């Protein structure tokens, strides 16, 4: 158990819908990362937050947004869902936001299926 | 060309064999990570290294910064080692990771 929690574990929805994925980082970790794992693209970085502030953006679509709340949990919002958004979404956390000796701890993931 | 390349893509071994998975990268990095993903999907960090060599039980990870290459070795492989092994790098001073496509390892009893 990494100490990172993600809910829900599974999510099945229809095209055009909007969903929210939730992540709680390990106690003491200030940085949260969101990653998407799809069959064709593999693991890709979406976005990073540190202590409530956006720190880095990767291949995140405009239909997707995220935020980190004062209690440090984070939510990833996916809207106008398409079939291609079906994937495993991982959240990871770390103490710092720079890469120097910055081990990341991964949550169990949320499997999103868009029908 | 991907920034992080792994080989082989798939690997089948007999229990007890010595296994090597290779990773090459083309960007400047501050650290390289080896991750393990089991069939259930969960990802576990095995190693994070920026130079030299690290050992944890039967697992050994090495990195050559000049050649931009890392290897993950598994000694005395066991069926429970069957998983996907993913190489990832922390580019420059950023905190996010860039991932390789993974190596699917199957160890037969």
PDB file of C-alpha atoms in Angstrom:
ATOM      1  CA  UNK A   1       0.000   0.000   0.000  1.00  0.00           C
ATOM      2  CA  UNK A   2       1.601   3.260  -1.188  1.00  0.00           C
ATOM      3  CA  UNK A   3      -0.541   5.487   1.010  1.00  0.00           C
ATOM      4  CA  UNK A   4      -2.049   7.207  -2.042  1.00  0.00           C
ATOM      5  CA  UNK A   5      -5.773   6.628  -2.446  1.00  0.00           C
ATOM      6  CA  UNK A   6      -7.873   7.049  -5.547  1.00  0.00           C
ATOM      7  CA  UNK A   7     -11.615   6.877  -6.019  1.00  0.00           C
ATOM      8  CA  UNK A   8     -13.485   5.436  -7.699  1.00  0.00           C
ATOM      9  CA  UNK A   9     -11.661   2.256  -8.683  1.00  0.00           C
ATOM     10  CA  UNK A  10     -13.805   1.744 -11.773  1.00  0.00           C
ATOM     11  CA  UNK A  11     -15.997   4.147 -13.695  1.00  0.00           C
ATOM     12  CA  UNK A  12     -18.206   3.349 -16.662  1.00  0.00           C
ATOM     13  CA  UNK A  13     -19.900   6.201 -18.453  1.00  0.00           C
ATOM     14  CA  UNK A  14     -21.154   7.298 -21.845  1.00  0.00           C
ATOM     15  CA  UNK A  15     -19.685   9.576 -24.498  1.00  0.00           C
ATOM     16  CA  UNK A  16     -20.346  13.235 -23.879  1.00  0.00           C
ATOM     17  CA  UNK A  17     -20.532  12.843 -20.118  1.00  0.00           C
ATOM     18  CA  UNK A  18     -18.378  14.437 -17.412  1.00  0.00           C
ATOM     19  CA  UNK A  19     -16.635  12.598 -14.573  1.00  0.00           C
ATOM     20  CA  UNK A  20     -14.462  13.512 -11.594  1.00  0.00           C
ATOM     21  CA  UNK A  21     -11.599  11.374 -10.358  1.00  0.00           C
ATOM     22  CA  UNK A  22     -10.320  11.914  -6.851  1.00  0.00           C
ATOM     23  CA  UNK A  23      -6.874  11.435  -5.336  1.00  0.00           C
ATOM     24  CA  UNK A  24      -5.601  11.758  -1.782  1.00  0.00           C
ATOM     25  CA  UNK A  25      -1.802  11.938  -1.523  1.00  0.00           C
ATOM     26  CA  UNK A  26       0.356  10.279   1.121  1.00  0.00           C
ATOM     27  CA  UNK A  27       0.395  12.074   4.428  1.00  0.00           C
ATOM     28  CA  UNK A  28       3.000  14.843   4.202  1.00  0.00           C
ATOM     29  CA  UNK A  29       3.285  14.841   0.410  1.00  0.00           C
ATOM     30  CA  UNK A  30       2.602  18.234  -1.147  1.00  0.00           C
ATOM     31  CA  UNK A  31       2.929  17.336  -4.822  1.00  0.00           C
ATOM     32  CA  UNK A  32       0.324  15.458  -6.850  1.00  0.00           C
ATOM     33  CA  UNK A  33       0.751  14.181 -10.410  1.00  0.00           C
ATOM     34  CA  UNK A  34      -1.888  12.827 -12.757  1.00  0.00           C
ATOM     35  CA  UNK A  35      -0.980  10.257 -15.417  1.00  0.00           C
ATOM     36  CA  UNK A  36      -3.009   8.517 -18.097  1.00  0.00           C
ATOM     37  CA  UNK A  37      -2.255   4.980 -19.260  1.00  0.00           C
ATOM     38  CA  UNK A  38      -3.902   3.883 -22.495  1.00  0.00           C
ATOM     39  CA  UNK A  39      -3.209   0.815 -24.605  1.00  0.00           C
ATOM     40  CA  UNK A  40      -1.888   2.766 -27.570  1.00  0.00           C
ATOM     41  CA  UNK A  41      -0.054   5.659 -25.832  1.00  0.00           C
ATOM     42  CA  UNK A  42       1.275   3.977 -22.697  1.00  0.00           C
ATOM     43  CA  UNK A  43       1.782   6.126 -19.607  1.00  0.00           C
ATOM     44  CA  UNK A  44       1.646   9.873 -20.168  1.00  0.00           C
ATOM     45  CA  UNK A  45       1.971  12.789 -17.791  1.00  0.00           C
ATOM     46  CA  UNK A  46      -1.087  15.022 -17.620  1.00  0.00           C
ATOM     47  CA  UNK A  47      -0.590  17.648 -14.922  1.00  0.00           C
ATOM     48  CA  UNK A  48       1.164  18.350 -11.623  1.00  0.00           C
ATOM     49  CA  UNK A  49       0.119  20.369  -8.601  1.00  0.00           C
ATOM     50  CA  UNK A  50       2.210  21.425  -5.659  1.00  0.00           C
ATOM     51  CA  UNK A  51       0.610  22.762  -2.486  1.00  0.00           C
ATOM     52  CA  UNK A  52      -2.448  23.947  -4.385  1.00  0.00           C
ATOM     53  CA  UNK A  53      -0.633  25.514  -7.335  1.00  0.00           C
ATOM     54  CA  UNK A  54      -0.302  24.110 -10.844  1.00  0.00           C
ATOM     55  CA  UNK A  55       3.400  23.345 -11.460  1.00  0.00           C
ATOM     56  CA  UNK A  56       3.624  21.573 -14.791  1.00  0.00           C
ATOM     57  CA  UNK A  57       1.384  20.581 -17.656  1.00  0.00           C
ATOM     58  CA  UNK A  58       1.866  17.670 -20.000  1.00  0.00           C
ATOM     59  CA  UNK A  59      -0.360  16.179 -22.670  1.00  0.00           C
ATOM     60  CA  UNK A  60      -3.573  17.248 -21.025  1.00  0.00           C
ATOM     61  CA  UNK A  61      -6.536  17.928 -23.291  1.00  0.00           C
ATOM     62  CA  UNK A  62      -8.502  21.151 -22.963  1.00  0.00           C
ATOM     63  CA  UNK A  63     -11.543  19.036 -22.016  1.00  0.00           C
ATOM     64  CA  UNK A  64      -9.628  17.923 -18.922  1.00  0.00           C
ATOM     65  CA  UNK A  65      -8.929  20.044 -15.867  1.00  0.00           C
ATOM     66  CA  UNK A  66      -7.603  19.477 -12.384  1.00  0.00           C
ATOM     67  CA  UNK A  67      -7.212  21.208  -9.059  1.00  0.00           C
ATOM     68  CA  UNK A  68      -5.622  20.615  -5.690  1.00  0.00           C
ATOM     69  CA  UNK A  69      -7.552  21.644  -2.625  1.00  0.00           C
ATOM     70  CA  UNK A  70      -6.293  23.134   0.683  1.00  0.00           C
ATOM     71  CA  UNK A  71      -6.361  19.665   2.294  1.00  0.00           C
ATOM     72  CA  UNK A  72      -4.053  18.594  -0.598  1.00  0.00           C
ATOM     73  CA  UNK A  73      -6.415  16.139  -2.202  1.00  0.00           C
ATOM     74  CA  UNK A  74      -6.754  16.552  -5.945  1.00  0.00           C
ATOM     75  CA  UNK A  75      -9.486  16.067  -8.480  1.00  0.00           C
ATOM     76  CA  UNK A  76      -9.203  15.440 -12.205  1.00  0.00           C
ATOM     77  CA  UNK A  77     -12.252  16.483 -14.189  1.00  0.00           C
ATOM     78  CA  UNK A  78     -12.843  14.952 -17.602  1.00  0.00           C
ATOM     79  CA  UNK A  79     -15.640  16.407 -19.724  1.00  0.00           C
ATOM     80  CA  UNK A  80     -17.229  15.785 -23.121  1.00  0.00           C
ATOM     81  CA  UNK A  81     -15.880  12.271 -22.858  1.00  0.00           C
ATOM     82  CA  UNK A  82     -14.893  10.366 -25.987  1.00  0.00           C
ATOM     83  CA  UNK A  83     -14.274   6.672 -26.543  1.00  0.00           C
ATOM     84  CA  UNK A  84     -10.553   7.386 -26.724  1.00  0.00           C
ATOM     85  CA  UNK A  85     -10.544   8.699 -23.153  1.00  0.00           C
ATOM     86  CA  UNK A  86     -10.998   5.146 -21.884  1.00  0.00           C
ATOM     87  CA  UNK A  87      -7.833   4.468 -19.902  1.00  0.00           C
ATOM     88  CA  UNK A  88      -6.315   3.918 -16.499  1.00  0.00           C
ATOM     89  CA  UNK A  89      -5.778   7.194 -14.673  1.00  0.00           C
ATOM     90  CA  UNK A  90      -3.097   7.205 -12.011  1.00  0.00           C
ATOM     91  CA  UNK A  91      -2.383   9.740  -9.364  1.00  0.00           C
ATOM     92  CA  UNK A  92       1.061   9.883  -7.737  1.00  0.00           C
ATOM     93  CA  UNK A  93       2.395  11.973  -4.915  1.00  0.00           C
ATOM     94  CA  UNK A  94       5.776  13.131  -3.678  1.00  0.00           C
ATOM     95  CA  UNK A  95       7.125  15.387  -0.982  1.00  0.00           C
ATOM     96  CA  UNK A  96       8.727  17.978  -3.233  1.00  0.00           C
ATOM     97  CA  UNK A  97       7.936  19.261  -6.720  1.00  0.00           C
ATOM     98  CA  UNK A  98      11.363  19.200  -8.323  1.00  0.00           C
ATOM     99  CA  UNK A  99      12.857  16.034  -9.640  1.00  0.00           C
ATOM    100  CA  UNK A 100      15.939  15.890  -7.484  1.00  0.00           C
ATOM    101  CA  UNK A 101      15.587  12.645  -5.540  1.00  0.00           C
ATOM    102  CA  UNK A 102      11.860  12.924  -5.775  1.00  0.00           C
ATOM    103  CA  UNK A 103      10.396   9.433  -5.450  1.00  0.00           C
ATOM    104  CA  UNK A 104       6.800   9.239  -6.561  1.00  0.00           C
ATOM    105  CA  UNK A 105       4.245   6.976  -4.943  1.00  0.00           C
ATOM    106  CA  UNK A 106       1.439   5.772  -7.151  1.00  0.00           C
ATOM    107  CA  UNK A 107      -2.189   5.246  -6.276  1.00  0.00           C
ATOM    108  CA  UNK A 108      -4.066   2.124  -7.421  1.00  0.00           C
ATOM    109  CA  UNK A 109      -5.585   3.943 -10.399  1.00  0.00           C
ATOM    110  CA  UNK A 110      -9.091   4.579 -11.690  1.00  0.00           C
ATOM    111  CA  UNK A 111     -10.149   2.557 -14.700  1.00  0.00           C
ATOM    112  CA  UNK A 112     -12.407   4.698 -16.898  1.00  0.00           C
ATOM    113  CA  UNK A 113     -14.494   3.056 -19.579  1.00  0.00           C
ATOM    114  CA  UNK A 114     -16.379   5.303 -21.987  1.00  0.00           C
ATOM    115  CA  UNK A 115     -19.140   3.532 -23.931  1.00  0.00           C
TER     116      UNK A 115
ATOM    117  CA  UNK B   1      11.444   8.501 -31.786  1.00  0.00           C
ATOM    118  CA  UNK B   2      10.397   8.111 -28.138  1.00  0.00           C
ATOM    119  CA  UNK B   3      12.463   9.921 -25.542  1.00  0.00           C
ATOM    120  CA  UNK B   4      12.672   6.722 -23.483  1.00  0.00           C
ATOM    121  CA  UNK B   5      13.224   3.401 -25.230  1.00  0.00           C
ATOM    122  CA  UNK B   6      13.097   0.009 -23.545  1.00  0.00           C
ATOM    123  CA  UNK B   7      14.150  -3.400 -24.753  1.00  0.00           C
ATOM    124  CA  UNK B   8      13.008  -6.037 -25.046  1.00  0.00           C
ATOM    125  CA  UNK B   9       9.269  -5.394 -25.287  1.00  0.00           C
ATOM    126  CA  UNK B  10       8.481  -8.928 -24.178  1.00  0.00           C
ATOM    127  CA  UNK B  11      10.622 -11.394 -22.289  1.00  0.00           C
ATOM    128  CA  UNK B  12       9.945 -14.980 -21.290  1.00  0.00           C
ATOM    129  CA  UNK B  13      12.318 -16.678 -18.906  1.00  0.00           C
ATOM    130  CA  UNK B  14      12.591 -19.913 -16.968  1.00  0.00           C
ATOM    131  CA  UNK B  15      12.584 -19.745 -13.208  1.00  0.00           C
ATOM    132  CA  UNK B  16      16.097 -19.168 -11.898  1.00  0.00           C
ATOM    133  CA  UNK B  17      17.385 -17.328 -14.975  1.00  0.00           C
ATOM    134  CA  UNK B  18      19.244 -14.012 -14.830  1.00  0.00           C
ATOM    135  CA  UNK B  19      17.231 -11.290 -16.531  1.00  0.00           C
ATOM    136  CA  UNK B  20      18.277  -7.955 -17.983  1.00  0.00           C
ATOM    137  CA  UNK B  21      15.997  -5.177 -19.181  1.00  0.00           C
ATOM    138  CA  UNK B  22      17.524  -2.182 -20.913  1.00  0.00           C
ATOM    139  CA  UNK B  23      16.513   1.455 -21.070  1.00  0.00           C
ATOM    140  CA  UNK B  24      17.939   4.253 -23.208  1.00  0.00           C
ATOM    141  CA  UNK B  25      16.913   7.885 -23.051  1.00  0.00           C
ATOM    142  CA  UNK B  26      17.586  10.935 -25.180  1.00  0.00           C
ATOM    143  CA  UNK B  27      16.828  13.849 -22.840  1.00  0.00           C
ATOM    144  CA  UNK B  28      18.741  15.392 -19.979  1.00  0.00           C
ATOM    145  CA  UNK B  29      17.588  13.915 -16.719  1.00  0.00           C
ATOM    146  CA  UNK B  30      18.012  14.393 -13.014  1.00  0.00           C
ATOM    147  CA  UNK B  31      16.872  10.879 -12.116  1.00  0.00           C
ATOM    148  CA  UNK B  32      15.818   7.595 -13.664  1.00  0.00           C
ATOM    149  CA  UNK B  33      13.112   5.388 -12.189  1.00  0.00           C
ATOM    150  CA  UNK B  34      12.336   1.713 -12.542  1.00  0.00           C
ATOM    151  CA  UNK B  35       8.702   0.853 -11.882  1.00  0.00           C
ATOM    152  CA  UNK B  36       6.861  -2.447 -11.666  1.00  0.00           C
ATOM    153  CA  UNK B  37       3.267  -2.869 -12.779  1.00  0.00           C
ATOM    154  CA  UNK B  38       1.456  -6.070 -11.873  1.00  0.00           C
ATOM    155  CA  UNK B  39      -1.451  -7.519 -13.868  1.00  0.00           C
ATOM    156  CA  UNK B  40      -3.896  -5.902 -11.450  1.00  0.00           C
ATOM    157  CA  UNK B  41      -2.603  -2.549 -12.677  1.00  0.00           C
ATOM    158  CA  UNK B  42      -0.930  -1.108  -9.579  1.00  0.00           C
ATOM    159  CA  UNK B  43       2.439   0.607 -10.043  1.00  0.00           C
ATOM    160  CA  UNK B  44       5.263   0.252  -7.544  1.00  0.00           C
ATOM    161  CA  UNK B  45       8.492   2.205  -7.569  1.00  0.00           C
ATOM    162  CA  UNK B  46      11.476  -0.159  -7.499  1.00  0.00           C
ATOM    163  CA  UNK B  47      14.420   2.199  -7.862  1.00  0.00           C
ATOM    164  CA  UNK B  48      15.236   5.846  -8.337  1.00  0.00           C
ATOM    165  CA  UNK B  49      18.820   6.555  -9.320  1.00  0.00           C
ATOM    166  CA  UNK B  50      20.924   9.331 -10.722  1.00  0.00           C
ATOM    167  CA  UNK B  51      24.299   7.581 -10.838  1.00  0.00           C
ATOM    168  CA  UNK B  52      25.998   4.264 -10.273  1.00  0.00           C
ATOM    169  CA  UNK B  53      24.189   1.205  -9.046  1.00  0.00           C
ATOM    170  CA  UNK B  54      21.523   0.227  -6.532  1.00  0.00           C
ATOM    171  CA  UNK B  55      20.578  -3.192  -5.198  1.00  0.00           C
ATOM    172  CA  UNK B  56      17.457  -4.351  -3.453  1.00  0.00           C
ATOM    173  CA  UNK B  57      17.175  -8.054  -2.805  1.00  0.00           C
ATOM    174  CA  UNK B  58      17.414  -9.851  -6.161  1.00  0.00           C
ATOM    175  CA  UNK B  59      17.015  -6.621  -8.124  1.00  0.00           C
ATOM    176  CA  UNK B  60      19.909  -4.497  -9.327  1.00  0.00           C
ATOM    177  CA  UNK B  61      19.662  -1.239 -11.264  1.00  0.00           C
ATOM    178  CA  UNK B  62      22.550   0.519 -12.953  1.00  0.00           C
ATOM    179  CA  UNK B  63      22.826   3.755 -14.842  1.00  0.00           C
ATOM    180  CA  UNK B  64      25.481   5.205 -17.147  1.00  0.00           C
ATOM    181  CA  UNK B  65      24.810   8.921 -17.426  1.00  0.00           C
ATOM    182  CA  UNK B  66      27.372   9.482 -20.200  1.00  0.00           C
ATOM    183  CA  UNK B  67      25.825   6.783 -22.393  1.00  0.00           C
ATOM    184  CA  UNK B  68      22.247   7.669 -21.314  1.00  0.00           C
ATOM    185  CA  UNK B  69      21.543   4.040 -20.543  1.00  0.00           C
ATOM    186  CA  UNK B  70      20.207   2.052 -17.622  1.00  0.00           C
ATOM    187  CA  UNK B  71      19.720  -1.642 -16.958  1.00  0.00           C
ATOM    188  CA  UNK B  72      17.509  -3.529 -14.549  1.00  0.00           C
ATOM    189  CA  UNK B  73      18.756  -6.974 -13.588  1.00  0.00           C
ATOM    190  CA  UNK B  74      16.823  -9.690 -11.810  1.00  0.00           C
ATOM    191  CA  UNK B  75      18.873 -12.528 -10.375  1.00  0.00           C
ATOM    192  CA  UNK B  76      17.387 -15.985  -9.723  1.00  0.00           C
ATOM    193  CA  UNK B  77      14.085 -15.015 -11.359  1.00  0.00           C
ATOM    194  CA  UNK B  78      10.860 -16.344  -9.918  1.00  0.00           C
ATOM    195  CA  UNK B  79       7.312 -16.582 -11.323  1.00  0.00           C
ATOM    196  CA  UNK B  80       6.240 -13.850  -8.905  1.00  0.00           C
ATOM    197  CA  UNK B  81       8.565 -11.485 -10.805  1.00  0.00           C
ATOM    198  CA  UNK B  82       6.163 -11.697 -13.755  1.00  0.00           C
ATOM    199  CA  UNK B  83       5.013  -8.135 -14.381  1.00  0.00           C
ATOM    200  CA  UNK B  84       5.559  -5.171 -16.653  1.00  0.00           C
ATOM    201  CA  UNK B  85       8.733  -3.248 -15.859  1.00  0.00           C
ATOM    202  CA  UNK B  86       8.697   0.407 -16.825  1.00  0.00           C
ATOM    203  CA  UNK B  87      11.632   2.755 -17.140  1.00  0.00           C
ATOM    204  CA  UNK B  88      10.854   6.423 -16.531  1.00  0.00           C
ATOM    205  CA  UNK B  89      12.976   9.565 -16.394  1.00  0.00           C
ATOM    206  CA  UNK B  90      12.635  12.894 -14.616  1.00  0.00           C
ATOM    207  CA  UNK B  91      13.561  15.395 -17.335  1.00  0.00           C
ATOM    208  CA  UNK B  92      15.756  18.300 -16.305  1.00  0.00           C
ATOM    209  CA  UNK B  93      14.444  20.042 -13.232  1.00  0.00           C
ATOM    210  CA  UNK B  94      10.827  19.056 -13.746  1.00  0.00           C
ATOM    211  CA  UNK B  95       9.053  16.728 -11.397  1.00  0.00           C
ATOM    212  CA  UNK B  96       6.960  14.805 -13.904  1.00  0.00           C
ATOM    213  CA  UNK B  97       8.026  11.510 -15.447  1.00  0.00           C
ATOM    214  CA  UNK B  98       8.500  10.454 -19.077  1.00  0.00           C
ATOM    215  CA  UNK B  99       7.867   6.755 -19.484  1.00  0.00           C
ATOM    216  CA  UNK B 100       9.126   3.971 -21.684  1.00  0.00           C
ATOM    217  CA  UNK B 101       6.608   1.564 -23.190  1.00  0.00           C
ATOM    218  CA  UNK B 102       7.452  -1.128 -20.661  1.00  0.00           C
ATOM    219  CA  UNK B 103       8.850  -4.652 -20.805  1.00  0.00           C
ATOM    220  CA  UNK B 104       6.429  -7.491 -20.166  1.00  0.00           C
ATOM    221  CA  UNK B 105       8.252 -10.221 -18.254  1.00  0.00           C
ATOM    222  CA  UNK B 106       6.875 -13.714 -17.840  1.00  0.00           C
ATOM    223  CA  UNK B 107       8.808 -16.171 -15.683  1.00  0.00           C
ATOM    224  CA  UNK B 108       7.791 -19.812 -16.150  1.00  0.00           C
ATOM    225  CA  UNK B 109       8.172 -22.351 -13.329  1.00  0.00           C
TER     226      UNK B 109
END
